[in-house]
Coordinates of C-alpha atoms and ligand atoms in Angstrom, one line a residue:
X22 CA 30.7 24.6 -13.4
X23 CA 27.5 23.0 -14.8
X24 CA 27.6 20.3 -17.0
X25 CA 25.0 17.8 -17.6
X26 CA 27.9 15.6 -19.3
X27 CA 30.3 15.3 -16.3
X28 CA 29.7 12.1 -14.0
X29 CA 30.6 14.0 -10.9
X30 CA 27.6 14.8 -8.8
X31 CA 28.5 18.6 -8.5
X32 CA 28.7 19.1 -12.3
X33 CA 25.8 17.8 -13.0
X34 CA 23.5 19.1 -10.4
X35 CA 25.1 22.1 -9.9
X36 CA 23.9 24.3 -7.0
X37 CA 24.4 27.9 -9.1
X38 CA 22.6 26.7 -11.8
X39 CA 19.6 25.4 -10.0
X40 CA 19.9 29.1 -7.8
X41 CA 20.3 30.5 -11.7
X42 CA 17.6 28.2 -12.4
X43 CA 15.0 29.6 -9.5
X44 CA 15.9 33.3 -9.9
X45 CA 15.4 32.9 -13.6
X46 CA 11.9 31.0 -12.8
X47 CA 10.8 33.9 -10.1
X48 CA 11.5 36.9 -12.4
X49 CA 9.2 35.0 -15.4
X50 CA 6.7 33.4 -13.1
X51 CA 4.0 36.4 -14.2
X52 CA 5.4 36.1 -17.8
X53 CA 2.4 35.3 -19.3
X54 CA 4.0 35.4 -22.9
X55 CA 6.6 33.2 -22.4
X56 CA 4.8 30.6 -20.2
X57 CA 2.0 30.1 -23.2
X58 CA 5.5 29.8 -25.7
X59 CA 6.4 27.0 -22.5
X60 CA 3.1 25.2 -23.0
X61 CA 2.9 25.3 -26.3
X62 CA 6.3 24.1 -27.1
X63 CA 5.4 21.0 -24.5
X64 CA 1.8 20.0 -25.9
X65 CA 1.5 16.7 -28.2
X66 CA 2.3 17.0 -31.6
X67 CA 1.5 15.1 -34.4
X68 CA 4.4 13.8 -36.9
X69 CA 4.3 10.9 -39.7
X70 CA 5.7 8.7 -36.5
X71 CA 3.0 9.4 -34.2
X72 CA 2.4 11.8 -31.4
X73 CA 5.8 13.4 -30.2
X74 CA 6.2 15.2 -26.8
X75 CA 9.3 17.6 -27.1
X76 CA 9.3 17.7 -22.9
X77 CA 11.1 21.0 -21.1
X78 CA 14.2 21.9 -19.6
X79 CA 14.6 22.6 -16.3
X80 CA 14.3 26.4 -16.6
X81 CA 11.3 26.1 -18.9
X82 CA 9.4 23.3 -16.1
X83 CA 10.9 25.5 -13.2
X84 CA 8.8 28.9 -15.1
X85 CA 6.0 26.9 -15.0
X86 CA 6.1 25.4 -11.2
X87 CA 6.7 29.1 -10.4
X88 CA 3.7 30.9 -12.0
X89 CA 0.7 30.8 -9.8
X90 CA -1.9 32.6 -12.1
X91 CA -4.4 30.6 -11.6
X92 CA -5.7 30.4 -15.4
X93 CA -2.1 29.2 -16.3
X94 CA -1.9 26.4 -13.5
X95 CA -5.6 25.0 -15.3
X96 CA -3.7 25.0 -18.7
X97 CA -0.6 23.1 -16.8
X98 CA -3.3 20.4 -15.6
X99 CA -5.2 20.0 -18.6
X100 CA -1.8 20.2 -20.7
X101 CA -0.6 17.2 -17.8
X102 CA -3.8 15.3 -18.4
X103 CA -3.4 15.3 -22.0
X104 CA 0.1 14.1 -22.2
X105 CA -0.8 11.8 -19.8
X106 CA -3.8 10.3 -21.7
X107 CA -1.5 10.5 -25.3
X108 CA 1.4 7.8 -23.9
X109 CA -0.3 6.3 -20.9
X110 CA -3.7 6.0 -22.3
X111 CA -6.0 5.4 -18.8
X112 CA -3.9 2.3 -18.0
X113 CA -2.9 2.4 -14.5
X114 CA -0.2 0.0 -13.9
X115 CA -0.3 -2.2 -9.8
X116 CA 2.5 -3.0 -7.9
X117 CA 3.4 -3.5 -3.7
X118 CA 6.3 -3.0 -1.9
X119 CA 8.0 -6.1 -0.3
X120 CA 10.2 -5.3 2.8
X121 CA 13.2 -7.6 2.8
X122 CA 14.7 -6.7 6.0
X123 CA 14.7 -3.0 8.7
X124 CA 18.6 -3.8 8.9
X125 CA 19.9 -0.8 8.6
X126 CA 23.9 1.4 9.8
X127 CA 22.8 5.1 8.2
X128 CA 21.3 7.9 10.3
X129 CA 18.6 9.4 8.0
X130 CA 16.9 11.6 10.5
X131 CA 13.7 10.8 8.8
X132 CA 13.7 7.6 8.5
X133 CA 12.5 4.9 11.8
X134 CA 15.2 2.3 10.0
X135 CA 18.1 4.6 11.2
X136 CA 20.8 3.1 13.0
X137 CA 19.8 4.9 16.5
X138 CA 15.9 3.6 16.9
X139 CA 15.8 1.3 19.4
X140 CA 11.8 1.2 19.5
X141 CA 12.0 -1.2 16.1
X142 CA 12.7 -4.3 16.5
X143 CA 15.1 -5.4 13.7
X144 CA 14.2 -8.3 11.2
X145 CA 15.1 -9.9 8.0
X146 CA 13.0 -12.5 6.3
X147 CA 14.8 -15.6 5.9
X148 CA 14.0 -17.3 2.2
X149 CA 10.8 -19.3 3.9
X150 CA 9.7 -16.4 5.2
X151 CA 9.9 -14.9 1.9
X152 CA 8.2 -17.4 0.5
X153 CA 5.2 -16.9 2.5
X154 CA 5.1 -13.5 1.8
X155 CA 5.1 -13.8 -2.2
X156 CA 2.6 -16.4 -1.3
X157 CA 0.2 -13.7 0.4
X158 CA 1.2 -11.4 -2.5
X159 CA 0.2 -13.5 -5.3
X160 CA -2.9 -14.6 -3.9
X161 CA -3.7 -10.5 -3.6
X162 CA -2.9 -10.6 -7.3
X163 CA 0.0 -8.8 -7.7
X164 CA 2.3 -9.6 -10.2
X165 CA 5.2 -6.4 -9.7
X166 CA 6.7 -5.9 -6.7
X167 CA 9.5 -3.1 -4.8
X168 CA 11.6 -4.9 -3.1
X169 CA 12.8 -2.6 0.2
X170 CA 16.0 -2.8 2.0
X171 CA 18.1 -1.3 4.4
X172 CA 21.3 -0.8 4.5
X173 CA 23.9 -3.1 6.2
X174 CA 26.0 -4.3 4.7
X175 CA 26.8 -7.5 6.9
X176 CA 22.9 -8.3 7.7
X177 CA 21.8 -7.5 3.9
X178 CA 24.8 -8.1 1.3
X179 CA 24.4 -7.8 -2.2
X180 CA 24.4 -12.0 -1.9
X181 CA 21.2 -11.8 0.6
X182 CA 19.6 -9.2 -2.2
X183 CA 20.2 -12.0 -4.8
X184 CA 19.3 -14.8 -3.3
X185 CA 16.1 -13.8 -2.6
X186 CA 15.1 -12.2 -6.1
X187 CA 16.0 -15.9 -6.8
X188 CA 13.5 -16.9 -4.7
X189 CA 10.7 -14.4 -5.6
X190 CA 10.8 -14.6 -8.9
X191 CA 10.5 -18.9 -8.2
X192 CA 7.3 -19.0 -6.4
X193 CA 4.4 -20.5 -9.1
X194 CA 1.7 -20.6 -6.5
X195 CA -1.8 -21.5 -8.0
X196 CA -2.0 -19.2 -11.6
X197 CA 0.5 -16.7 -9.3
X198 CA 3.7 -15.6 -10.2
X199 CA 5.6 -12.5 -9.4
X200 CA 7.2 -11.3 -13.3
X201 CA 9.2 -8.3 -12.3
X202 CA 11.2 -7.4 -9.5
X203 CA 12.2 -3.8 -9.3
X204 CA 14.5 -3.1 -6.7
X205 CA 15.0 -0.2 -3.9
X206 CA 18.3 -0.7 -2.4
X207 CA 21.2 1.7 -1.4
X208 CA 23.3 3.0 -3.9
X209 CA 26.6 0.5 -4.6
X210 CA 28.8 -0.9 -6.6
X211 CA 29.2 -1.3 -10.4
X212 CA 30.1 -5.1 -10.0
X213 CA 26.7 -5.5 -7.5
X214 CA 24.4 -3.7 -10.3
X215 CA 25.7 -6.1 -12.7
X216 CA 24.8 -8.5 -10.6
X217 CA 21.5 -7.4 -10.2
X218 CA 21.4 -7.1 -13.6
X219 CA 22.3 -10.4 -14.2
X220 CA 19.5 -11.7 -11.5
X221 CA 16.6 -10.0 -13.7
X222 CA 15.8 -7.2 -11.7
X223 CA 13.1 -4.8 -13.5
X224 CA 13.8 -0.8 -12.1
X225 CA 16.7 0.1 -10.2
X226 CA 15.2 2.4 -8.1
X227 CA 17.0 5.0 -5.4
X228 CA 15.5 8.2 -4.0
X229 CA 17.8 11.2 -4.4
X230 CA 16.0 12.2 -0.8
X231 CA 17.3 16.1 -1.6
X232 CA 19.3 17.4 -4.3
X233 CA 20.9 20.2 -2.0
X234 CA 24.2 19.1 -0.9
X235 CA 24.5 20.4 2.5
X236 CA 21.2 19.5 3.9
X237 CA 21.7 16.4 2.7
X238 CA 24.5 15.9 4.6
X239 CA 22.7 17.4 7.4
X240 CA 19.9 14.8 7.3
X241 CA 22.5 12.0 6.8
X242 CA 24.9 12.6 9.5
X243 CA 26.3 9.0 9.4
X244 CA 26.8 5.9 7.6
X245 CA 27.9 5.0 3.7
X246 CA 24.5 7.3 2.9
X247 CA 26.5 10.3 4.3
X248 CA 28.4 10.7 0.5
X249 CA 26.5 12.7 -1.5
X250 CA 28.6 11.6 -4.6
X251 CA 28.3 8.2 -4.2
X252 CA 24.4 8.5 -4.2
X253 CA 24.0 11.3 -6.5
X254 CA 26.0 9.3 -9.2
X255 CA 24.4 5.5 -8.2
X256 CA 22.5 5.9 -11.4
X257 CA 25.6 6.1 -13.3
X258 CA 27.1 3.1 -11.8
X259 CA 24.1 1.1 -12.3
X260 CA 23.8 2.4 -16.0
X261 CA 27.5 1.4 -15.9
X262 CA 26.5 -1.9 -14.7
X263 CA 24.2 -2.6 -17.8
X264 CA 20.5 -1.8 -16.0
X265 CA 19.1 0.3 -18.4
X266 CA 15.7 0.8 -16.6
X267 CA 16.3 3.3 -13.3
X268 CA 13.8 5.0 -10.9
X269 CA 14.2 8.8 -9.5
X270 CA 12.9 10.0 -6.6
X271 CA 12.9 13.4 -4.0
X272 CA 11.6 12.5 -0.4
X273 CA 9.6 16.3 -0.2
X274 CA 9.0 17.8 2.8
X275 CA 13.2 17.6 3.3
X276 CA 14.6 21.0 1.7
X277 CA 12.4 23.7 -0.7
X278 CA 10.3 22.2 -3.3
X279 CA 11.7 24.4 -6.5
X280 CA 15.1 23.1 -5.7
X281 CA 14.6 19.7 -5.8
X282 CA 11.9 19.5 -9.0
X283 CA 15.1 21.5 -10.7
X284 CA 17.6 18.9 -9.3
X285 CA 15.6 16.1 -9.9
X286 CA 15.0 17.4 -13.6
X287 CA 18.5 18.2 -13.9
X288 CA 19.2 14.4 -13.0
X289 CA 17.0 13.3 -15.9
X290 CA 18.4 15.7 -18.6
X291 CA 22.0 14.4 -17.3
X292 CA 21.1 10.8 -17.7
X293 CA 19.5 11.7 -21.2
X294 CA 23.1 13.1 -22.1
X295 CA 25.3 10.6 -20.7
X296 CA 23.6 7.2 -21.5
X297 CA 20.9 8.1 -24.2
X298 CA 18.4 7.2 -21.7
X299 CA 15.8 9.4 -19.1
X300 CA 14.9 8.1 -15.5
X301 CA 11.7 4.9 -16.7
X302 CA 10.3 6.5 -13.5
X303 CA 9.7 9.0 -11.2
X304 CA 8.9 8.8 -7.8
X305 CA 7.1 11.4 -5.5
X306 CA 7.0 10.4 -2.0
X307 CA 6.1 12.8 0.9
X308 CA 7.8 12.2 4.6
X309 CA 5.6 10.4 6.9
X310 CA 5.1 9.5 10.5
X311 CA 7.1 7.2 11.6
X312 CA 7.8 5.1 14.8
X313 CA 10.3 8.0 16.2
X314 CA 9.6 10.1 13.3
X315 CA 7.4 13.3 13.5
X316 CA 6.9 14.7 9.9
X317 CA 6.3 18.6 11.6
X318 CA 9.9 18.6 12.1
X319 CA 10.6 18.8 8.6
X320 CA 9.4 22.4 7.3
X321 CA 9.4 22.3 3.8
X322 CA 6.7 20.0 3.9
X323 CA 4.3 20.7 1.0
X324 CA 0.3 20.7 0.4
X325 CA -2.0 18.8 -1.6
X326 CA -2.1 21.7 -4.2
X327 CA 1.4 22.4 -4.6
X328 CA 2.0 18.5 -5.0
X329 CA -0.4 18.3 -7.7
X330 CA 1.2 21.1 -9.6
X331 CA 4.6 19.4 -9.1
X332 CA 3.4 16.0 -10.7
X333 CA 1.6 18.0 -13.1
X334 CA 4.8 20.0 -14.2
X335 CA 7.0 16.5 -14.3
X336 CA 4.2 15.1 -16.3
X337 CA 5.1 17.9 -19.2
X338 CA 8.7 18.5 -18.8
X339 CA 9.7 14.0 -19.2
X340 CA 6.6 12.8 -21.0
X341 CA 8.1 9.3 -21.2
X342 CA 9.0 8.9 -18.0
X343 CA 6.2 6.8 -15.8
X344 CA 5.3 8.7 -12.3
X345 CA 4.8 6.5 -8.7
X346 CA 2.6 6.8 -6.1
X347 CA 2.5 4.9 -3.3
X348 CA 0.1 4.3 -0.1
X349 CA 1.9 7.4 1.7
X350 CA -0.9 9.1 0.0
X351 CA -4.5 8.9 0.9
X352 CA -7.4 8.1 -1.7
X353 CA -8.5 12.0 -2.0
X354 CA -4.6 12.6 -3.0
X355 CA -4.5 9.8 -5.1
X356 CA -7.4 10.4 -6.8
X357 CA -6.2 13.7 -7.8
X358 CA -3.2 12.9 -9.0
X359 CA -3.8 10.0 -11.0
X360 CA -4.9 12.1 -14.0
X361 CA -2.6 14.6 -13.8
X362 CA 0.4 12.2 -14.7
X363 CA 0.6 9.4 -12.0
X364 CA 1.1 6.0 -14.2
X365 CA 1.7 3.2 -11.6
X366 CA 0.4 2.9 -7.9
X367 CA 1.1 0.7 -4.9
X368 CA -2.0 -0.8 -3.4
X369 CA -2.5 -3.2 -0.8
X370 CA 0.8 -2.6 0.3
X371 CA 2.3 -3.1 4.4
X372 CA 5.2 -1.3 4.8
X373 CA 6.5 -3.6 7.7
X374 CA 8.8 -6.7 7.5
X375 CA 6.6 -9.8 7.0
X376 CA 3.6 -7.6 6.7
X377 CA 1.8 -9.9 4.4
X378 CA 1.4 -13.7 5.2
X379 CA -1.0 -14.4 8.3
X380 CA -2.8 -10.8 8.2
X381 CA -6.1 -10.0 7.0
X382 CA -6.8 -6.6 5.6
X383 CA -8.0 -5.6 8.8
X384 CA -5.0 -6.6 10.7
X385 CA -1.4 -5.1 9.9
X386 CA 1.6 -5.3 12.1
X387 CA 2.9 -1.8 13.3
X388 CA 6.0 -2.5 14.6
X389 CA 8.3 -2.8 11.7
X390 CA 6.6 -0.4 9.7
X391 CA 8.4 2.4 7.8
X392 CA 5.8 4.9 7.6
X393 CA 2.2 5.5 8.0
X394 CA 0.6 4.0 5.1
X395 CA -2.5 6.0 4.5
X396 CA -4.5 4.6 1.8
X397 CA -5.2 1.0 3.5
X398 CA -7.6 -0.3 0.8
X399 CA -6.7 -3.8 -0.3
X400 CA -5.5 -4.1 -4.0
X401 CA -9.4 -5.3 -4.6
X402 CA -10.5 -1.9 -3.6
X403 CA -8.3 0.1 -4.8
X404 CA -8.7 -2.0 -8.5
X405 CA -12.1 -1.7 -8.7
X406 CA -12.3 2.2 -7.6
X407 CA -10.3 2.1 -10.7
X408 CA -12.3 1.0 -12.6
X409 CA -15.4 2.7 -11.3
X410 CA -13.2 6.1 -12.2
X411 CA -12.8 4.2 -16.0
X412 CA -8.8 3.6 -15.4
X413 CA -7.8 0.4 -16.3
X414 CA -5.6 -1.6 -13.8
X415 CA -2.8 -3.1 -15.5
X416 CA -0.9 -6.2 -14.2
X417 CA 1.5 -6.2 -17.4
X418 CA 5.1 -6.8 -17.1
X419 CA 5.6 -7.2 -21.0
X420 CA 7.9 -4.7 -21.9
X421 CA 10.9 -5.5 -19.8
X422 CA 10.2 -9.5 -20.5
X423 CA 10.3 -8.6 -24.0
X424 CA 13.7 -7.0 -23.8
X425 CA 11.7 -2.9 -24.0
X426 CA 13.9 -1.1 -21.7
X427 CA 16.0 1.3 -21.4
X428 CA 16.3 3.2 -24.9
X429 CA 14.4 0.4 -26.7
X430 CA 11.3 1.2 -24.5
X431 CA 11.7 5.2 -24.6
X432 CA 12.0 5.1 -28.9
X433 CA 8.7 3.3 -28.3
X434 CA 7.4 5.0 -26.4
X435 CA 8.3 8.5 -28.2
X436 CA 6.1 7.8 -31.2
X437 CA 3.3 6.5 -28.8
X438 CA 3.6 2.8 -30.2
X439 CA 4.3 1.9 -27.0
X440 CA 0.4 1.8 -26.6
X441 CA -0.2 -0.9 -29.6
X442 CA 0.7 -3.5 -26.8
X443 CA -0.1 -1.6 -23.8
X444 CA -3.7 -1.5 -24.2
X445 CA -4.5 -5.2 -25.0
X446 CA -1.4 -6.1 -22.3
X447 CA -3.4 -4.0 -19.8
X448 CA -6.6 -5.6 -20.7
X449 CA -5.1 -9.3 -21.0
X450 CA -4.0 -9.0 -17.4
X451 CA -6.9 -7.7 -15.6
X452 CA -8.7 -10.0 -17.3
X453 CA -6.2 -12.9 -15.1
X454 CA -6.8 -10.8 -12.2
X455 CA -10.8 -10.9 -12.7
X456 CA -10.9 -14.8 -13.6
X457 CA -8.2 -15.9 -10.3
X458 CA -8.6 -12.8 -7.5
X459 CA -11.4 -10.4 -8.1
X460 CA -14.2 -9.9 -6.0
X461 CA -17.8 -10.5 -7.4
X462 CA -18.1 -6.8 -7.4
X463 CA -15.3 -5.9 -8.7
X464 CA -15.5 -8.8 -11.5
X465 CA -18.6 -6.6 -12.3
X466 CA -17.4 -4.1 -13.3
X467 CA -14.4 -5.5 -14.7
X468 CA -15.8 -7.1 -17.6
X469 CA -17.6 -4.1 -19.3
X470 CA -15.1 -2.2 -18.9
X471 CA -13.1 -4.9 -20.5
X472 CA -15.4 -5.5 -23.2
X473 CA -15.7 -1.2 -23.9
X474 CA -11.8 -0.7 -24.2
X475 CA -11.2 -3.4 -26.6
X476 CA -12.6 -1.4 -28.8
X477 CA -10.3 1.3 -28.5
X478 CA -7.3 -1.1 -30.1
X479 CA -7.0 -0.2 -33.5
X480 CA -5.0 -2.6 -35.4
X481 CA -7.7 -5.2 -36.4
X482 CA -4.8 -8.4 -35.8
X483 CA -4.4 -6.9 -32.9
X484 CA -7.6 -7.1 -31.8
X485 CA -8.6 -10.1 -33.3
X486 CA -5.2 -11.8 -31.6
X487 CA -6.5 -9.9 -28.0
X488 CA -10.4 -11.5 -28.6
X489 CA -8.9 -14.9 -28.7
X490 CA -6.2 -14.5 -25.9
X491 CA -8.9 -13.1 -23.4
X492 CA -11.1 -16.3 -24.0
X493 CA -8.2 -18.6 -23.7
X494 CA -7.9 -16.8 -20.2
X495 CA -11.4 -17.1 -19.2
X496 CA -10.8 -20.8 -19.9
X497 CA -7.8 -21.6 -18.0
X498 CA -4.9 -20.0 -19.9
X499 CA -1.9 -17.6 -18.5
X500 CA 0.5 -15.5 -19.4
X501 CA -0.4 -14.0 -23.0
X502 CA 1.1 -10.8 -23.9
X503 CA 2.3 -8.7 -27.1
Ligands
LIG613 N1 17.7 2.0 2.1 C1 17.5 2.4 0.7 C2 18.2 3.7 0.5 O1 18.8 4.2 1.4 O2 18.0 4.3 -0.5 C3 16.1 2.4 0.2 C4 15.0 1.8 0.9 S1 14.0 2.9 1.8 C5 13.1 1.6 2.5 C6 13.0 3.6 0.6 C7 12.7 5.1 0.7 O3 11.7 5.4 1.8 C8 13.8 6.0 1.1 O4 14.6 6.3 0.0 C9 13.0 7.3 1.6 O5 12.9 8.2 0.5 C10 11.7 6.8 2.0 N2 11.4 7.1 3.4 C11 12.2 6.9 4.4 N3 11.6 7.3 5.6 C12 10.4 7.8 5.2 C13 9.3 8.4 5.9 N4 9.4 8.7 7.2 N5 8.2 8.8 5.2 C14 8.1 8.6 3.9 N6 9.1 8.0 3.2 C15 10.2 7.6 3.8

């Protein structure tokens, strides 16, 4: 029976009502009536707060993902683009991934860290290690990272986790400092996420992989990971455990795409009920190759279109919810995407344990990788292409230092305030990036485009307060943020 209330995996995602769900979305996808009452009922409005977003539910988005007249999938992207543009502005906010350690006891069959691969060699990176690493990150620029784990729970305890968010977050090296840790471990305990919690950790984030119950135990045919419960209600747990800020996820390419944008929605709307809270993000990954991984094997595996229309349609059905992408994707991909909802991208990253410190761009170490990484620009050129495409790369980690997560951030974000400290936050930390890691060329370009957006920020103290904090910058100064 489905019930987005119940904290039991198969109440909440509920197989019939996603089948409900698909047959409903098939017999209205040439429903041209109802999918322009869809896209009207989605588009901005404006109220005495601000611009409000009513979002869909999963039968309304799943209409929309259906319909492929090609008139109404151009409404979809500029409908996206505009949401997109009324809470995310042209902010694009950086982050990496940070692989603690390819330890790892569950079988995903599409995944090189399962238990079986011999042809990795195993590592963890001991706290010097991880020390180096930061290192190599800060002096990219980064200031956000993913930490990545597998899961053992002898090699990798919660303690290991802990200690070295510890150790991350305590690196000040030069003007560098890491100021928020999200996390991508395996689903566990309440008592662990309150310790998590408790160790300052930005996002918990944990890929559903596939919202259909029996290929996913199909594609997890061993280890804790087998339980479908016990990962399809992790958010809960962590929720439980007081982090307020979680990350969803589908792995496509593993079962049929409608399914899991219905699941994956249906997650959100149950999170919504239960804790007064959506999913802060959304992630889309795509399988990849993989030391003894060959993505062909998986047949549900989707094209460039069809993703686009999928991030499009999350875009409109959460408006408030921010949208990965990572380096799985190549720069034509990205490129797309970005304006069609995608709100925070990897770049630079290494996917391999101690991929960072003692490699130049050039050079990355294969043998502990996770997946292909396809866009292998460093952060520089993937900043500045940014900024040549009039984004601006944000380095701001302001809202969750300032206590705006969870429900506090969504309100905000509702009534598009969110965006009175967005803007000059973005601007205030590109501005550090420019002064300590950019590039001449990119520093080029950086500074108009600086000096254009500041004029976009309204609120004349605001502004005034920004002015002053970008000079203070340019002369030596850290750290400013509203
Ligand atoms: N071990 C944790 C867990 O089980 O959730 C999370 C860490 S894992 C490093 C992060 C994510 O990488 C997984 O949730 C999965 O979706 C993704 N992944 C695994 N194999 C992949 C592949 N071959 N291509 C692309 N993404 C992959």
């Amino acid at each position: 029976m489905y019930n987005p209330k119940s904290l039991i995996a198969e109440e909440f995602i509920s197989d019939e009502e996603i089948r409900d769900t698909l047959d409903y979305a098939e017999r209205n996808k040439n429903n041209i009536e109802l999918i322009e009452q869809i896209l009207e009922k989605a588009s901005p409005k404006k109220t005495g707060r601000g611009v409000e977003c009513s979002g869909l539910s999963h039968r309304e988005a799943s209409v929309l993902l259906a319909c492929e007249i090609p008139e109404m999938v151009e409404k979809m992207y500029s409908l996206a683009s505009e949401i997109k543009q009324a809470f995310y502005g042209n902010r694009i906010v950086m982050f990496a991934p940070l692989y603690l350690s390819n330890y790892c006891v569950n079988q995903c069959v599409y995944c090189p860290y399962h238990y079986q691969n011999r042809e990795i060699p195993r590592k963890k990176l001991t706290q010097e290690e991880i020390i180096a690493e930061v290192t190599a990150l800060q002096d990219m620029g980064h200031k956000r990272l993913a930490i990545e784990a597998g899961e053992d729970p002898v090699n990798n305890p919660i303690e290991y986790i802990l200690e070295c968010i510890n150790t991350i977050y305590s690196i000040k090296h030069k003007n560098g400092a890491i100021r928020r840790v999200n996390v991508n471990i395996a689903g566990t305990t309440v008592e662990n996420y309150r310790k998590l919690k408790k160790a300052g950790i930005g996002t918990y984030i944990l890929f559903q992989e596939t919202y259909h119950k029996e290929s996913y135990e199909r594609l997890h045919p061993a280890g804790p990971k087998h339980n479908y419960a016990y990962h399809t209600e992790a958010m809960d747990r962590a929720m439980q455990g007081g982090i307020d800020d979680v990350g969803l996820g589908v792995l496509f390419g593993l079962d049929m795409y409608k399914y899991e944008f219905a699941g994956l929605l249906m997650h959100a709307e149950h999170l919504e009920a239960v804790h007064g809270v959506g999913p802060h993000t959304i992630s889309v990954p795509r399988v990849k190759r993989a030391s003894d991984i060959d993505p062909n094997v998986f047949d549900n595996s989707i094209d460039d279109d069809i993703f686009a229309k999928i991030i499009a349609c999350i875009r409109i059905a959460v408006p408030y919810t921010g949208m990965i992408i990572s380096t799985r994707e190549n720069e034509n991909c990205r490129n797309k995407v970005l304006g069609l909802g995608i709100s925070q991208i990897s770049g630079g990253s290494r996917t391999s344990v101690g991929g960072y410190a003692g490699y130049s761009n050039e050079e990355r170490p294969h043998d502990t990788e996770q997946f292909d990484v396809s866009d292998q620009r460093s952060l520089d050129e993937v900043v500045k292409w940014l900024i040549d495409m009039d984004y601006i790369p944000s380095f701001c980690t302001a809202c969750y230092r300032e206590g705006r997560t969870g429900d506090r951030f969504m309100s905000l974000c509702k009534v598009g305030q969110i965006q009175n400290c967005c803007h000059p936050n973005a601007l205030m930390t590109l501005q550090e990036y420019l002064e300590d890691y950019a590039s001449q060329e990119t520093k080029a370009v950086g500074e108009p485009l600086i000096s254009r957006e500041i004029n976009k920020v309204t609120n004349p103290k605001v502004k005034a307060k920004t002015f002053e904090n970008l000079i203070a910058i340019r002369n030596g100064n850290r750290d400013f943020r509203f």
